[in-house]
PDB file of C-alpha atoms in Angstrom:
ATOM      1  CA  UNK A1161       0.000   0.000   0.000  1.00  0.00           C
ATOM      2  CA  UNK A1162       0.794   3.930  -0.054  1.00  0.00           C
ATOM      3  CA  UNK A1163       0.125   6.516   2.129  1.00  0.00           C
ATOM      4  CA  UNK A1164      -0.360  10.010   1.178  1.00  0.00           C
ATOM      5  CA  UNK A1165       0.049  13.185   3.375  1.00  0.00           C
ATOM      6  CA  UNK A1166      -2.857  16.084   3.415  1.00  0.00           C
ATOM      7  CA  UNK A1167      -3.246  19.308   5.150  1.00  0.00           C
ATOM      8  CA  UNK A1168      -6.887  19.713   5.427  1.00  0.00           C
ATOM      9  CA  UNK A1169      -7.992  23.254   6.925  1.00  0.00           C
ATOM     10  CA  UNK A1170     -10.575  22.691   9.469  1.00  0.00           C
ATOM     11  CA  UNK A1171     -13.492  25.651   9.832  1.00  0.00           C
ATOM     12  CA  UNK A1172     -14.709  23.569  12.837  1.00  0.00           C
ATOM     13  CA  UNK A1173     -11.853  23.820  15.001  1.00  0.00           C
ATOM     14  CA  UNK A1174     -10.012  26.845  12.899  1.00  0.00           C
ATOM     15  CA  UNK A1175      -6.952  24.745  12.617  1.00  0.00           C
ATOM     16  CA  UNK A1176      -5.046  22.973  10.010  1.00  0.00           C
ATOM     17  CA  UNK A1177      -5.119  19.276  10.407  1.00  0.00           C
ATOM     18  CA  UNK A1178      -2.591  16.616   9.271  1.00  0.00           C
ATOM     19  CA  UNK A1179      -4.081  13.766   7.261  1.00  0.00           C
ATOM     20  CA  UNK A1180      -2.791  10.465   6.538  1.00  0.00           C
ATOM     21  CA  UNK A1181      -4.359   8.135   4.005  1.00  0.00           C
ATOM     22  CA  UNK A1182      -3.529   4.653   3.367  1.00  0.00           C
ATOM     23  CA  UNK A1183      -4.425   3.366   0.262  1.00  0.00           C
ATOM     24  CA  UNK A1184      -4.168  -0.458   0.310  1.00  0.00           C
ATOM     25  CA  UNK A1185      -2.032  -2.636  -2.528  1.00  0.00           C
ATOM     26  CA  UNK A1186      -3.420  -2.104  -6.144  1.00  0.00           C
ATOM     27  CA  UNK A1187      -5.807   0.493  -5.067  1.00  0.00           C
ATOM     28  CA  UNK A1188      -7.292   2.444  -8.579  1.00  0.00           C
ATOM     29  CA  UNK A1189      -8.928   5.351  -8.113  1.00  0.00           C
ATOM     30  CA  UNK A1190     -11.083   3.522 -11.002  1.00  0.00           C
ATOM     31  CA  UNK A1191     -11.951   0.733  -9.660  1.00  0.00           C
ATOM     32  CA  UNK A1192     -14.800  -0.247  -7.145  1.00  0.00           C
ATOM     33  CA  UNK A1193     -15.364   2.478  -4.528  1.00  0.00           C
ATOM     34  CA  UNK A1194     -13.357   1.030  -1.367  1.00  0.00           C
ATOM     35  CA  UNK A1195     -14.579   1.047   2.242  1.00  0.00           C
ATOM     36  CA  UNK A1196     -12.903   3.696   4.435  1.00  0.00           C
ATOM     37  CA  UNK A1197     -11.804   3.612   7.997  1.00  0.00           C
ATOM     38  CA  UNK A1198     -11.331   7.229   9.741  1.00  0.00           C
ATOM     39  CA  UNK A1199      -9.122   6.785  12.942  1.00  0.00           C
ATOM     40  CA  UNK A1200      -7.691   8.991  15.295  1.00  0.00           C
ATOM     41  CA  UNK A1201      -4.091   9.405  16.231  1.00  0.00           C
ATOM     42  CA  UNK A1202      -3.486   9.015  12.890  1.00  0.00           C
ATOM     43  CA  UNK A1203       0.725  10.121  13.565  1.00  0.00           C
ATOM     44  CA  UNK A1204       0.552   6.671  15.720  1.00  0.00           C
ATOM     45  CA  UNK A1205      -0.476   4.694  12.649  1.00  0.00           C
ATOM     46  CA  UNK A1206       1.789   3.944   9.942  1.00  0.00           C
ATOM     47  CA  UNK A1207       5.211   4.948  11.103  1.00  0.00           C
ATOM     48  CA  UNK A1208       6.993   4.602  14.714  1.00  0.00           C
ATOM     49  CA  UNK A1209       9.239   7.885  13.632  1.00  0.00           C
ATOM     50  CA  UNK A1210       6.147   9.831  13.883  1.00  0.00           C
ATOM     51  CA  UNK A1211       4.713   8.210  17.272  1.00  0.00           C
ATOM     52  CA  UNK A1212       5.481   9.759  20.870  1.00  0.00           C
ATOM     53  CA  UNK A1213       6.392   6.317  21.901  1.00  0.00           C
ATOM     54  CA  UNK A1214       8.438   4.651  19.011  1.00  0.00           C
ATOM     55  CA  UNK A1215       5.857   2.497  18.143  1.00  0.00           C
ATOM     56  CA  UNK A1216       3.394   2.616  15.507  1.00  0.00           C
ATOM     57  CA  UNK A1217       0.060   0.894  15.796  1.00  0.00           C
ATOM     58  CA  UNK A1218       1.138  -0.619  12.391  1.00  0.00           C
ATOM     59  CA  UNK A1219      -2.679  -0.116  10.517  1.00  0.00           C
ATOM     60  CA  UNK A1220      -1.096  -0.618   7.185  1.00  0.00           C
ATOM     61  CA  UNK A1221       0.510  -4.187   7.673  1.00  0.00           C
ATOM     62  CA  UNK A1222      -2.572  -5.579  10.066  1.00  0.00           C
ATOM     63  CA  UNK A1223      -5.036  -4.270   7.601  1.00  0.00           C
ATOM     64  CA  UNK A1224      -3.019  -5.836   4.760  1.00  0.00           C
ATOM     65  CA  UNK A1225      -2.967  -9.277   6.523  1.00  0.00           C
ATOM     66  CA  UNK A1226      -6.437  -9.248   6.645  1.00  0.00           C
ATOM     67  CA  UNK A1227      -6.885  -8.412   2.954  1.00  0.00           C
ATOM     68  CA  UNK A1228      -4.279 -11.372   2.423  1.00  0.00           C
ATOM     69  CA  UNK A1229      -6.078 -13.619   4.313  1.00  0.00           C
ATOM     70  CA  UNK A1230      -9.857 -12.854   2.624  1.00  0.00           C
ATOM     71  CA  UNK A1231     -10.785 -11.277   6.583  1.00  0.00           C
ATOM     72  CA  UNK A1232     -11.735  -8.021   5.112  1.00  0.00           C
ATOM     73  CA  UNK A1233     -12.344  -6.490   1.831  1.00  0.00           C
ATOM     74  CA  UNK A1234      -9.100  -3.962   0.833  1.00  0.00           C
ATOM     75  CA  UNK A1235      -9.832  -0.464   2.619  1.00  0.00           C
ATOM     76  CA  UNK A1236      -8.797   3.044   2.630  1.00  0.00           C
ATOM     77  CA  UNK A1237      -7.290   4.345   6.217  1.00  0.00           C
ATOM     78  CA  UNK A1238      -7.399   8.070   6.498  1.00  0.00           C
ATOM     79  CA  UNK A1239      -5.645   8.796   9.929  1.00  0.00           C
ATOM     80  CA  UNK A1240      -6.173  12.145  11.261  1.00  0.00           C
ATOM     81  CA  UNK A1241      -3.220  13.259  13.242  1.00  0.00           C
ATOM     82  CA  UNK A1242      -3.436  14.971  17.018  1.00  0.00           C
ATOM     83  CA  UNK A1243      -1.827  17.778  18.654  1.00  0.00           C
ATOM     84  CA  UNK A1244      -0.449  16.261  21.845  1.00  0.00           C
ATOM     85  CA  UNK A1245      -1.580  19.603  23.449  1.00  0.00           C
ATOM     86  CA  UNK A1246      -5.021  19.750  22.804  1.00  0.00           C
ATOM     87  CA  UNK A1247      -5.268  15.987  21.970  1.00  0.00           C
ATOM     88  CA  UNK A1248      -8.192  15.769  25.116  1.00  0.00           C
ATOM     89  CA  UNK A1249     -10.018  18.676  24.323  1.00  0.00           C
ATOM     90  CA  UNK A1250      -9.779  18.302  20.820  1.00  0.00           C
ATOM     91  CA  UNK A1251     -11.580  13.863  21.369  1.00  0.00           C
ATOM     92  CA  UNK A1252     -13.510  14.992  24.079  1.00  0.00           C
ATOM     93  CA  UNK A1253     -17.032  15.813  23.223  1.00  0.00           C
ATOM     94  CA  UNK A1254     -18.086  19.337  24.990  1.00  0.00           C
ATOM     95  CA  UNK A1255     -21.510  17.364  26.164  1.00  0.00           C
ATOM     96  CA  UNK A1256     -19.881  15.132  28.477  1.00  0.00           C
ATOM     97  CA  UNK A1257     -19.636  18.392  30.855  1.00  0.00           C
ATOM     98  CA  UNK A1258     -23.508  18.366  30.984  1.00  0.00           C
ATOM     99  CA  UNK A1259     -23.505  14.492  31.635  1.00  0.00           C
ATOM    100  CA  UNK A1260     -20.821  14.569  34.751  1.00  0.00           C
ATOM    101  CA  UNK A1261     -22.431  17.788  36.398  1.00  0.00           C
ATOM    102  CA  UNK A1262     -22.114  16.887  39.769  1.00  0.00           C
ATOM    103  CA  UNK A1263     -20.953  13.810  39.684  1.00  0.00           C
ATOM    104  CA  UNK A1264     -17.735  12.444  40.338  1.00  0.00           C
ATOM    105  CA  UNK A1265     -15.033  13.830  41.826  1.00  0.00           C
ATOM    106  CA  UNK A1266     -12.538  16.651  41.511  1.00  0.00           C
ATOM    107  CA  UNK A1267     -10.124  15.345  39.841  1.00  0.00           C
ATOM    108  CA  UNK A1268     -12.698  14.528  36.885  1.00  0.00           C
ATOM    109  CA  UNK A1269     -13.969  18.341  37.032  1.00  0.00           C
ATOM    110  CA  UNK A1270     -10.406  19.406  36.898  1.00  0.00           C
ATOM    111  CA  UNK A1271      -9.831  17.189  34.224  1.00  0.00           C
ATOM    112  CA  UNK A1272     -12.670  18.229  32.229  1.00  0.00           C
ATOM    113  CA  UNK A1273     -12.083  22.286  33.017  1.00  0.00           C
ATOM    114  CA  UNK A1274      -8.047  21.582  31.782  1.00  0.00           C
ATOM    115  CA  UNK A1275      -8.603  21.737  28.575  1.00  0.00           C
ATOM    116  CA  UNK A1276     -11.072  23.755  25.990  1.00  0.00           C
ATOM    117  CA  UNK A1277     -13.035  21.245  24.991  1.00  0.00           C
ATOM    118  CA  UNK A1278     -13.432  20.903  21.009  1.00  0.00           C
ATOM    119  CA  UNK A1279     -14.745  17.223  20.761  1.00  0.00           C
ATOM    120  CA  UNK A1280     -18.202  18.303  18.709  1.00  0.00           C
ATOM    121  CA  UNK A1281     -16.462  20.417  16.661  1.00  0.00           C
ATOM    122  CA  UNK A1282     -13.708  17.740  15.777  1.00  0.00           C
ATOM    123  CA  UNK A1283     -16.599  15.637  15.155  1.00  0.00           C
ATOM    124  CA  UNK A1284     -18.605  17.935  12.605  1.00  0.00           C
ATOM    125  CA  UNK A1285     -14.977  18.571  11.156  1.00  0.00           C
ATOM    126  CA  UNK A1286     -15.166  14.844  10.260  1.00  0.00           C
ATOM    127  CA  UNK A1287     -18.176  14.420   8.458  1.00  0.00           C
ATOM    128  CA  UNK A1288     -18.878  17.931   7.217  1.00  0.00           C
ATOM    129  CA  UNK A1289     -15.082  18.739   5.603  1.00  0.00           C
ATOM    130  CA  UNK A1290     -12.663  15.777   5.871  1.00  0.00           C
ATOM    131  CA  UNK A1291     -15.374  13.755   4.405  1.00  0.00           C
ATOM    132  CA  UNK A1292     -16.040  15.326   1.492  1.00  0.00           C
ATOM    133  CA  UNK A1293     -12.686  16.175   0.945  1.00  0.00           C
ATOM    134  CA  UNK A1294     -11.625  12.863   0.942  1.00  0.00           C
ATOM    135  CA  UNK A1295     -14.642  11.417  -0.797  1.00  0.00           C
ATOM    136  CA  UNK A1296     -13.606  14.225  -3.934  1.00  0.00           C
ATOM    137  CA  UNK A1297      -9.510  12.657  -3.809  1.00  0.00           C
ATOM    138  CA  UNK A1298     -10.607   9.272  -3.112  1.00  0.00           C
ATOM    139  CA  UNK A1299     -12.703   6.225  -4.682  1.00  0.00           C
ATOM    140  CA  UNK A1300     -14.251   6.040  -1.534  1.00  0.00           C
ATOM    141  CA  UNK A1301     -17.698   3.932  -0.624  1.00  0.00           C
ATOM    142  CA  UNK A1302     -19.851   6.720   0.646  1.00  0.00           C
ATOM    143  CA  UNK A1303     -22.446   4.987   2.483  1.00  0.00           C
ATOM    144  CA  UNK A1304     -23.051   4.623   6.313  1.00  0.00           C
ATOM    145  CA  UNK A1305     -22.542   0.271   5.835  1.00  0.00           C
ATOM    146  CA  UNK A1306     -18.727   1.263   4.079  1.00  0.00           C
ATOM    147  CA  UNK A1307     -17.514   3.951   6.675  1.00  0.00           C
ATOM    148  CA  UNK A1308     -16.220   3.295  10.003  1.00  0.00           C
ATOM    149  CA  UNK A1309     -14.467   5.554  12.717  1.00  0.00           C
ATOM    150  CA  UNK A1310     -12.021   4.003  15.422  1.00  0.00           C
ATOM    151  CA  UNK A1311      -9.346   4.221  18.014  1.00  0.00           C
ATOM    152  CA  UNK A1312      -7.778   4.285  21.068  1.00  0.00           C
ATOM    153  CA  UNK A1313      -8.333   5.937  24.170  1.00  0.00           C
ATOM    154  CA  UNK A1314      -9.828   9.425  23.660  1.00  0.00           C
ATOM    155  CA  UNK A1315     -10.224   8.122  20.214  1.00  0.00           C
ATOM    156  CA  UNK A1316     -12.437   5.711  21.094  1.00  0.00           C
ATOM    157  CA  UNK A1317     -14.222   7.921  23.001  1.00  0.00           C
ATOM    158  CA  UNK A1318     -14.630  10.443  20.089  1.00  0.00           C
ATOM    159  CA  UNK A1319     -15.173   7.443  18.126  1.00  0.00           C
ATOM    160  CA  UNK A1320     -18.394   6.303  20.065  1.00  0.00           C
ATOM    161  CA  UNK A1321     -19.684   9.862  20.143  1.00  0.00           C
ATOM    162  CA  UNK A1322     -19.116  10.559  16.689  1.00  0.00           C
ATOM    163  CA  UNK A1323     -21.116   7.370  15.813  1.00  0.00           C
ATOM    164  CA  UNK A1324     -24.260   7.830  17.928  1.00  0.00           C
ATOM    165  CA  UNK A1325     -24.203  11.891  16.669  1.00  0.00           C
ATOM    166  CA  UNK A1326     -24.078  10.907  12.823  1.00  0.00           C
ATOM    167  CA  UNK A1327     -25.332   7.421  12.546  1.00  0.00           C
ATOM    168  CA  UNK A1328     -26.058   8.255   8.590  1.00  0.00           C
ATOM    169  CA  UNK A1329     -22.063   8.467   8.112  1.00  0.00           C
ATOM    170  CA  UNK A1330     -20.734   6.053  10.480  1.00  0.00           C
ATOM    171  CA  UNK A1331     -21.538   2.272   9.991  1.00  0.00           C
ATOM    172  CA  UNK A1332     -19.668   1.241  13.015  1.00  0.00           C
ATOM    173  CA  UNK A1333     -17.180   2.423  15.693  1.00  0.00           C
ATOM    174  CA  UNK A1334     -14.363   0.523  16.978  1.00  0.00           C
ATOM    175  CA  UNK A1335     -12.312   1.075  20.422  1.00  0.00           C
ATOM    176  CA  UNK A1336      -8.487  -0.179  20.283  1.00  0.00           C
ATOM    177  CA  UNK A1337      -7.440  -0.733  23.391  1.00  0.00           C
TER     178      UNK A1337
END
């Protein structure tokens, strides 16, 4: 496979995001249209010289295995990178506030007042600009039964949200742990 580096400006969040996509062995941009998986992290996903802790997550080789093996039909992986700086407020949905009022302790309203949350924004960057964006560049399958979102962590968490906020775009979420 390949993988492809984009700089996608995000209205949402008024940042510029790094993209990486992964485009699986003899991918044609004229062939079928290709599932899609949208993770988060995407620096810890490809290549360990990008990761904070030397080790990539290694989504190209598993997901090629897969293909190998007949597991899974050949998708595309677009990995969208975090800041490690905002990384919590940026995969942590701003409702969760409303949800923990009251409960739990300090150290969870500390948490949640530590960072300015962007999680809904992230979110609506995902299916109202990356998504098109990469649906334009890509041969990508564009319904709900052909697009996933996963990862780890906070990126599962985002990844659950982002599901049960646009269940017409995401098929399925997935929570690496």
């Amino acid at each position: 496979g390949k993988v492809d580096r984009h700089y996608v400006y995000s209205p949402e969040m008024g940042d510029t995001i790094t993209v990486d996509v992964w485009t699986p062995e003899g991918y044609s941009a004229s062939a079928h249209r290709y599932p899609v998986i949208y993770m988060h992290d995407g620096q810890n996903l490809f290549d360990a010289s990008t990761t904070w802790n030397g080790q990539a997550w290694e989504m190209d080789s598993v997901a090629s295995l897969l293909i190998d093996k007949g597991e899974i039909c050949a998708p595309v992986i677009v990995g969208v990178h975090s800041v490690a700086s905002t990384r919590v407020g940026d995969l942590m949905p701003e409702n969760v506030k409303d949800y923990v009022r009251g409960r739990g302790g300090k150290e969870l309203q500390g948490f949640l007042t530590a960072s300015k949350l962007r999680g809904n924004a992230y979110a609506t960057f995902l299916v109202n600009t990356l998504r098109p964006e990469m649906n334009a560049i890509y041969n990508l399958a564009e319904s709900a039964d052909s697009t996933f979102v996963m990862g780890s962590s906070m990126g599962g968490l985002m990844s659950v949200y982002a599901m049960s906020e646009y269940p017409e775009v995401f098929g399925a979420a997935a929570c690496l742990s």
